[in-house]
Short mmCIF file of C-alpha atoms in Angstrom, two decimals:
data_model
loop_
_atom_site.label_atom_id
_atom_site.label_comp_id
_atom_site.label_asym_id
_atom_site.label_seq_id
_atom_site.Cartn_x
_atom_site.Cartn_y
_atom_site.Cartn_z
CA MET A 1 -23.62 -4.75 18.62
CA ASP A 2 -24.81 -1.33 19.85
CA LEU A 3 -22.55 0.78 17.63
CA TRP A 4 -22.99 4.10 19.39
CA GLN A 5 -22.49 2.47 22.77
CA SER A 6 -19.26 0.83 21.58
CA ILE A 7 -17.94 4.10 20.13
CA ALA A 8 -18.70 6.00 23.33
CA ALA A 9 -17.55 3.32 25.78
CA ASP A 10 -14.15 2.93 24.14
CA GLY A 11 -13.58 6.66 23.68
CA PHE A 12 -13.41 6.85 19.90
CA GLU A 13 -12.82 10.29 18.45
CA GLN A 14 -14.16 9.68 14.95
CA VAL A 15 -15.65 6.87 12.90
CA LEU A 16 -16.07 7.56 9.19
CA PHE A 17 -18.40 5.53 6.98
CA ILE A 18 -17.27 5.95 3.39
CA GLN A 19 -19.06 5.25 0.13
CA ASP A 20 -17.76 6.34 -3.27
CA ARG A 21 -20.24 5.30 -5.90
CA PRO A 22 -18.09 5.85 -9.02
CA SER A 23 -15.37 3.48 -7.75
CA GLY A 24 -17.58 1.18 -5.66
CA LEU A 25 -15.56 1.92 -2.51
CA LYS A 26 -17.19 0.98 0.80
CA ALA A 27 -14.94 1.53 3.78
CA VAL A 28 -14.67 2.48 7.44
CA ILE A 29 -11.97 4.61 9.03
CA ALA A 30 -11.89 4.44 12.82
CA ILE A 31 -9.79 6.99 14.73
CA HIS A 32 -9.58 5.94 18.33
CA ASP A 33 -7.27 8.31 20.21
CA THR A 34 -4.86 11.02 19.07
CA THR A 35 -3.65 12.11 22.52
CA LEU A 36 -0.07 11.15 21.69
CA GLY A 37 -0.17 12.16 18.03
CA ALA A 38 -1.66 11.34 14.63
CA ALA A 39 -3.48 8.03 14.42
CA LEU A 40 -1.42 5.27 12.81
CA GLY A 41 -2.93 2.05 11.53
CA GLY A 42 -2.94 0.02 8.36
CA CYS A 43 -5.58 -0.41 5.67
CA ARG A 44 -7.25 -3.83 5.77
CA PHE A 45 -8.93 -5.19 2.60
CA MET A 46 -11.21 -8.14 3.31
CA HIS A 47 -14.53 -9.75 2.58
CA TYR A 48 -16.83 -9.68 5.61
CA ASP A 49 -19.98 -11.65 6.20
CA SER A 50 -21.73 -8.43 7.24
CA GLU A 51 -21.10 -4.70 7.28
CA GLU A 52 -21.45 -4.79 11.06
CA GLU A 53 -18.55 -7.24 11.24
CA ALA A 54 -16.39 -4.87 9.18
CA VAL A 55 -17.20 -1.94 11.48
CA PHE A 56 -16.45 -4.00 14.59
CA ASP A 57 -13.12 -5.06 13.09
CA ALA A 58 -12.16 -1.45 12.41
CA LEU A 59 -13.06 -0.37 15.95
CA ARG A 60 -11.28 -3.26 17.61
CA LEU A 61 -8.12 -2.83 15.55
CA ALA A 62 -8.00 0.96 15.93
CA LYS A 63 -8.17 0.74 19.72
CA GLY A 64 -5.45 -1.89 19.64
CA MET A 65 -3.24 0.49 17.64
CA THR A 66 -3.65 3.19 20.30
CA PHE A 67 -2.46 0.78 22.98
CA LYS A 68 0.32 -0.58 20.77
CA CYS A 69 1.75 2.88 20.10
CA ALA A 70 1.40 3.99 23.72
CA VAL A 71 3.03 0.94 25.30
CA SER A 72 5.87 1.12 22.76
CA GLY A 73 6.60 4.75 23.59
CA LEU A 74 5.69 6.03 20.12
CA PRO A 75 4.37 9.57 19.57
CA TYR A 76 1.26 8.39 17.76
CA GLY A 77 -2.32 7.37 18.38
CA GLY A 78 -4.39 4.56 16.92
CA GLY A 79 -6.56 4.24 13.84
CA LYS A 80 -7.53 1.72 11.20
CA ALA A 81 -9.06 1.67 7.73
CA VAL A 82 -11.16 -1.29 6.63
CA VAL A 83 -12.08 -1.56 2.96
CA ILE A 84 -14.87 -4.05 2.33
CA ARG A 85 -13.96 -6.39 -0.52
CA PRO A 86 -16.90 -7.53 -2.65
CA PRO A 87 -16.98 -11.31 -3.20
CA GLY A 88 -14.80 -12.40 -6.10
CA ARG A 89 -13.21 -9.00 -6.65
CA SER A 90 -9.66 -7.81 -6.09
CA GLY A 91 -8.46 -4.33 -5.27
CA GLU A 92 -9.15 -1.68 -7.89
CA GLU A 93 -7.14 1.48 -8.36
CA ALA A 94 -10.13 3.82 -8.46
CA ALA A 95 -11.36 2.62 -5.06
CA PHE A 96 -8.01 3.06 -3.31
CA ARG A 97 -7.45 6.43 -4.94
CA ALA A 98 -10.86 7.47 -3.61
CA LEU A 99 -9.79 6.29 -0.16
CA GLY A 100 -6.62 8.35 -0.53
CA ARG A 101 -8.68 11.48 -1.20
CA ILE A 102 -10.73 10.87 1.94
CA ILE A 103 -7.59 10.36 4.03
CA ASN A 104 -6.12 13.55 2.59
CA ARG A 105 -9.17 15.53 3.71
CA LEU A 106 -8.40 14.47 7.29
CA GLY A 107 -5.28 16.62 7.08
CA GLY A 108 -2.87 14.23 8.78
CA LEU A 109 -5.15 13.09 11.58
CA TYR A 110 -4.83 9.53 10.24
CA ILE A 111 -1.86 7.90 8.47
CA THR A 112 -2.43 4.56 6.77
CA GLY A 113 -0.20 1.71 5.59
CA MET A 114 -0.24 -1.95 4.61
CA ASP A 115 -2.35 -4.46 6.50
CA LEU A 116 -4.08 -7.75 5.83
CA GLY A 117 -5.12 -7.91 2.18
CA THR A 118 -3.19 -4.85 1.00
CA THR A 119 0.22 -4.53 -0.62
CA VAL A 120 2.63 -1.88 -1.87
CA ARG A 121 0.44 -1.58 -4.97
CA GLU A 122 -2.58 -0.35 -3.00
CA MET A 123 -0.39 1.98 -0.94
CA ASP A 124 1.01 3.48 -4.14
CA TRP A 125 -2.54 4.09 -5.38
CA ILE A 126 -3.37 5.85 -2.10
CA LYS A 127 -0.09 7.79 -2.35
CA SER A 128 -1.22 9.25 -5.67
CA GLU A 129 -3.87 11.20 -3.69
CA THR A 130 -2.24 11.87 -0.30
CA ASP A 131 1.07 11.98 1.53
CA TYR A 132 -0.51 10.45 4.66
CA VAL A 133 0.51 6.90 3.78
CA THR A 134 3.48 4.62 4.43
CA ASP A 135 4.76 1.36 2.92
CA THR A 136 4.91 2.75 -0.61
CA THR A 137 7.44 1.75 -3.28
CA GLY A 138 11.00 2.37 -2.08
CA SER A 139 10.04 3.03 1.54
CA LEU A 140 11.54 1.32 4.57
CA GLY A 141 8.38 -0.63 5.37
CA ALA A 142 8.03 -1.93 1.81
CA SER A 143 11.63 -3.08 1.40
CA GLY A 144 11.95 -6.87 1.23
CA ASP A 145 9.18 -7.70 3.69
CA PHE A 146 11.04 -5.66 6.33
CA THR A 147 7.88 -4.84 8.28
CA ALA A 148 6.82 -8.49 8.48
CA LYS A 149 10.33 -9.58 9.41
CA MET A 150 10.55 -7.01 12.21
CA THR A 151 7.10 -7.95 13.51
CA ALA A 152 8.27 -11.56 13.61
CA TYR A 153 11.56 -10.55 15.24
CA GLY A 154 9.65 -8.81 18.03
CA VAL A 155 7.51 -11.91 18.55
CA TYR A 156 10.63 -14.07 18.68
CA LEU A 157 12.18 -11.79 21.31
CA GLY A 158 8.91 -11.82 23.25
CA ILE A 159 8.80 -15.61 23.22
CA ARG A 160 12.32 -15.75 24.63
CA ALA A 161 11.43 -13.23 27.33
CA SER A 162 8.36 -15.30 28.19
CA LEU A 163 10.39 -18.51 28.37
CA ALA A 164 12.84 -16.81 30.75
CA LYS A 165 9.93 -15.70 32.92
CA ALA A 166 8.13 -19.04 32.94
CA PHE A 167 11.08 -21.44 33.02
CA GLY A 168 14.07 -19.36 34.14
CA SER A 169 15.82 -19.68 30.77
CA ALA A 170 15.30 -18.12 27.35
CA GLU A 171 16.81 -21.19 25.65
CA LEU A 172 14.70 -22.46 22.75
CA ARG A 173 16.50 -25.73 22.15
CA GLY A 174 14.37 -28.51 23.55
CA ARG A 175 11.24 -26.34 23.59
CA THR A 176 8.12 -26.99 21.50
CA VAL A 177 6.21 -24.11 19.92
CA ALA A 178 2.80 -24.53 18.25
CA VAL A 179 2.43 -21.88 15.55
CA GLN A 180 -1.08 -21.11 14.32
CA GLY A 181 -0.97 -19.32 10.96
CA LEU A 182 1.83 -19.32 8.39
CA GLY A 183 1.32 -15.99 6.69
CA LYS A 184 4.35 -13.78 6.22
CA VAL A 185 4.80 -12.97 9.90
CA GLY A 186 4.03 -16.47 11.15
CA TYR A 187 6.43 -18.00 8.65
CA PHE A 188 9.23 -15.62 9.64
CA VAL A 189 8.57 -16.43 13.31
CA CYS A 190 9.06 -20.10 12.47
CA GLY A 191 12.38 -19.24 10.86
CA TYR A 192 13.68 -17.42 13.93
CA LEU A 193 12.56 -20.24 16.23
CA HIS A 194 13.91 -23.03 14.04
CA ARG A 195 17.35 -21.44 13.85
CA LYS A 196 17.51 -21.48 17.64
CA GLY A 197 16.58 -25.15 17.90
CA ALA A 198 12.87 -25.08 18.74
CA SER A 199 10.61 -27.95 17.68
CA LEU A 200 7.65 -26.63 15.68
CA LEU A 201 4.05 -27.72 15.35
CA VAL A 202 2.29 -25.78 12.59
CA SER A 203 -1.22 -25.21 11.33
CA ASP A 204 -2.59 -23.20 8.42
CA LEU A 205 -5.50 -23.32 5.99
CA ASN A 206 -2.98 -23.20 3.13
CA ASP A 207 -1.60 -26.72 2.68
CA SER A 208 1.29 -25.52 0.53
CA LEU A 209 2.57 -23.27 3.32
CA VAL A 210 2.34 -26.17 5.75
CA GLY A 211 4.30 -28.33 3.32
CA ARG A 212 7.00 -25.68 3.02
CA ALA A 213 7.29 -25.43 6.79
CA ILE A 214 7.62 -29.20 7.10
CA LYS A 215 10.50 -29.22 4.61
CA GLN A 216 12.26 -26.03 5.69
CA PHE A 217 11.81 -26.22 9.47
CA ASN A 218 11.28 -29.95 10.03
CA ALA A 219 7.90 -28.96 11.44
CA TYR A 220 5.06 -31.31 12.30
CA ALA A 221 1.65 -30.47 10.82
CA VAL A 222 -1.54 -30.53 12.88
CA GLY A 223 -5.14 -29.73 11.97
CA LYS A 224 -6.56 -26.23 12.39
CA ASP A 225 -8.86 -27.36 15.19
CA GLU A 226 -6.27 -29.59 16.86
CA ILE A 227 -3.60 -26.89 17.22
CA TYR A 228 -5.09 -25.69 20.53
CA GLN A 229 -4.82 -29.12 22.13
CA GLN A 230 -1.15 -29.76 21.41
CA ALA A 231 1.17 -30.32 24.35
CA CYS A 232 3.74 -27.55 23.94
CA ASP A 233 5.70 -24.93 25.82
CA VAL A 234 4.41 -22.02 23.73
CA PHE A 235 1.20 -21.56 21.77
CA CYS A 236 1.98 -18.91 19.13
CA PRO A 237 -1.17 -17.51 17.43
CA CYS A 238 -0.25 -15.71 14.20
CA ALA A 239 -3.58 -15.72 12.36
CA LEU A 240 -6.76 -13.76 13.11
CA GLY A 241 -7.90 -12.41 16.47
CA GLY A 242 -10.38 -13.57 19.08
CA ILE A 243 -8.90 -17.06 19.29
CA ILE A 244 -8.46 -17.07 23.08
CA ASN A 245 -12.07 -17.57 24.10
CA GLU A 246 -14.50 -19.70 26.09
CA SER A 247 -14.12 -22.64 23.72
CA THR A 248 -10.36 -22.66 23.28
CA VAL A 249 -9.00 -21.79 26.74
CA PRO A 250 -9.98 -25.17 28.27
CA LEU A 251 -8.18 -26.94 25.40
CA LEU A 252 -4.80 -25.25 25.81
CA ARG A 253 -1.94 -27.45 27.00
CA CYS A 254 0.80 -24.84 26.96
CA ARG A 255 2.64 -22.78 29.55
CA ILE A 256 2.84 -19.62 27.44
CA VAL A 257 0.66 -17.85 24.86
CA ALA A 258 2.81 -15.51 22.76
CA GLY A 259 2.14 -14.70 19.12
CA ALA A 260 1.72 -12.13 16.37
CA ALA A 261 -2.07 -12.05 15.96
CA ASN A 262 -3.90 -8.86 16.91
CA ASN A 263 -6.64 -8.89 19.55
CA GLN A 264 -6.04 -12.48 20.59
CA LEU A 265 -8.34 -12.27 23.62
CA ALA A 266 -12.00 -12.51 22.64
CA GLU A 267 -12.71 -10.53 25.82
CA GLN A 268 -10.35 -8.91 28.30
CA ARG A 269 -11.43 -11.33 31.03
CA HIS A 270 -9.86 -14.18 29.08
CA GLY A 271 -6.45 -12.79 29.97
CA ASP A 272 -7.35 -13.17 33.64
CA ILE A 273 -8.56 -16.71 32.97
CA LEU A 274 -5.24 -17.62 31.36
CA HIS A 275 -3.48 -16.22 34.43
CA ALA A 276 -5.72 -18.22 36.77
CA ASN A 277 -4.94 -21.35 34.73
CA GLY A 278 -1.19 -20.82 35.15
CA ILE A 279 -0.63 -19.76 31.53
CA LEU A 280 1.66 -16.77 30.94
CA TYR A 281 0.25 -14.42 28.30
CA ALA A 282 2.41 -12.02 26.29
CA PRO A 283 -0.05 -9.17 25.57
CA ASP A 284 -0.48 -9.08 21.81
CA TYR A 285 -0.16 -5.33 21.33
CA VAL A 286 3.19 -5.45 23.13
CA ILE A 287 4.80 -8.44 21.45
CA ASN A 288 3.61 -7.71 17.90
CA ALA A 289 4.51 -4.00 17.86
CA GLY A 290 7.48 -4.47 15.51
CA GLY A 291 5.47 -3.42 12.46
CA ILE A 292 4.25 -0.13 13.88
CA ILE A 293 7.72 0.60 15.25
CA VAL A 294 9.03 0.26 11.67
CA THR A 295 6.27 2.57 10.44
CA ALA A 296 7.21 5.20 13.03
CA ALA A 297 10.87 4.84 12.05
CA GLU A 298 9.96 5.31 8.38
CA ILE A 299 8.03 8.51 9.13
CA ALA A 300 10.98 9.81 11.18
CA GLY A 301 13.43 9.02 8.37
CA ARG A 302 15.38 6.44 10.40
CA SER A 303 17.39 3.57 8.94
CA ALA A 304 16.63 -0.15 8.99
CA ASP A 305 19.33 -0.69 11.60
CA GLU A 306 17.85 2.01 13.84
CA ALA A 307 14.39 0.46 13.45
CA ARG A 308 15.74 -2.96 14.41
CA VAL A 309 17.29 -1.53 17.58
CA GLN A 310 13.92 0.00 18.49
CA VAL A 311 12.16 -3.31 17.88
CA SER A 312 14.60 -5.04 20.23
CA GLY A 313 13.11 -2.89 23.00
CA ILE A 314 10.00 -5.10 22.92
CA ARG A 315 11.79 -7.58 25.15
CA ARG A 316 12.48 -4.89 27.75
CA THR A 317 8.91 -3.62 27.62
CA LEU A 318 7.51 -7.11 28.09
CA ASN A 319 9.83 -7.82 31.02
CA GLY A 320 8.62 -4.63 32.68
CA ILE A 321 5.01 -5.73 32.29
CA TYR A 322 5.76 -9.14 33.77
CA ARG A 323 7.47 -7.54 36.78
CA TYR A 324 4.55 -5.14 37.29
CA ALA A 325 2.01 -7.97 37.06
CA GLU A 326 3.90 -10.12 39.55
CA SER A 327 4.36 -7.28 42.04
CA ARG A 328 0.61 -6.64 42.09
CA GLY A 329 -0.67 -10.18 41.73
CA ILE A 330 -2.55 -9.46 38.51
CA SER A 331 -2.56 -10.93 35.01
CA SER A 332 -0.07 -9.71 32.43
CA SER A 333 -2.94 -8.49 30.23
CA GLU A 334 -4.29 -6.33 33.05
CA ALA A 335 -0.78 -5.07 33.83
CA ALA A 336 -0.22 -4.03 30.21
CA ASP A 337 -3.57 -2.22 30.08
CA ARG A 338 -2.89 -0.35 33.32
CA LEU A 339 0.56 0.81 32.24
CA THR A 340 -0.75 1.87 28.83
CA ARG A 341 -3.67 3.82 30.28
CA ARG A 342 -1.27 5.48 32.69
CA ARG A 343 0.80 6.86 29.80
CA LEU A 344 -2.29 8.06 27.96
CA CYS A 345 -3.70 9.68 31.09
CA SER A 346 -0.41 11.38 31.84
CA ALA A 347 -0.25 12.76 28.30
CA ARG A 348 -3.81 14.11 28.50
CA HIS A 349 -2.99 16.07 31.66
CA GLN A 350 0.25 17.62 30.44
CA PRO A 351 0.01 21.39 30.06
#
């Protein structure tokens, strides 16, 4: 990866490489675009095979947050923090407090929150050094998995909108959904779908989660590599990104791809390939925006009920993208990108 070329080509404003020797912190903060407001994006805590992979993840996720906020009508831009987890080590207070001090020096340009690998505990450690953090103890986003539930709720609504578009009915009874990944969001998605009568195929690296899904949702388990090949109405990716790629697209036997994972397309052209193959794609940064909508509601001091109403707007946004794509004969992924760039461009040219 040519790092400077990637930063310039995608219009990043800042990329911070952070090392705090006393605490052992090694992290990256990527701030993509603050045209609409301060950059929002969670703090990811993961082991990476290389430092380059960690940087690429931060860049990719930060850009996705810009698009997610813009398409959802939120007054925020996109950013992301990635803390590199040393093998065999868990989060340590000193490291996250050091990260909090760095975020505080940015003066509100970037606001962090929970993401993969972080919990309320890490957010509380960051909070001890800065106010530019969400999902802390007692907050809306940290209350009873509310953020994960609302992300899943948005995905559920997006699946129903996609079914209506593809089949003329949003009815889930009699439909089969293949869910890849049973983390918090994926598991909550299964719950929403099961209650409406969908048949579920599930896959996860954690056998205990698969076993729970079989018992609770009467799901059928399939292998992690076989999930792509299942005959189903909806393929619902809820794990890591980049899973719609050269290898997997030819395997898909679904009519719709709609799930919670970020950055599902390995490359933008894969959205066009899905379209050419007759597969309807719910753009990931549209359908999985429930979490960031909750974050924005928390910052604005809104209630859980108000946040839920805002999340329900995902269905309307997705329907608008489908109409735009159809009217212009383009893929839904291209339609979403065009509409998002239009909002950003309009904001840049306002006096």
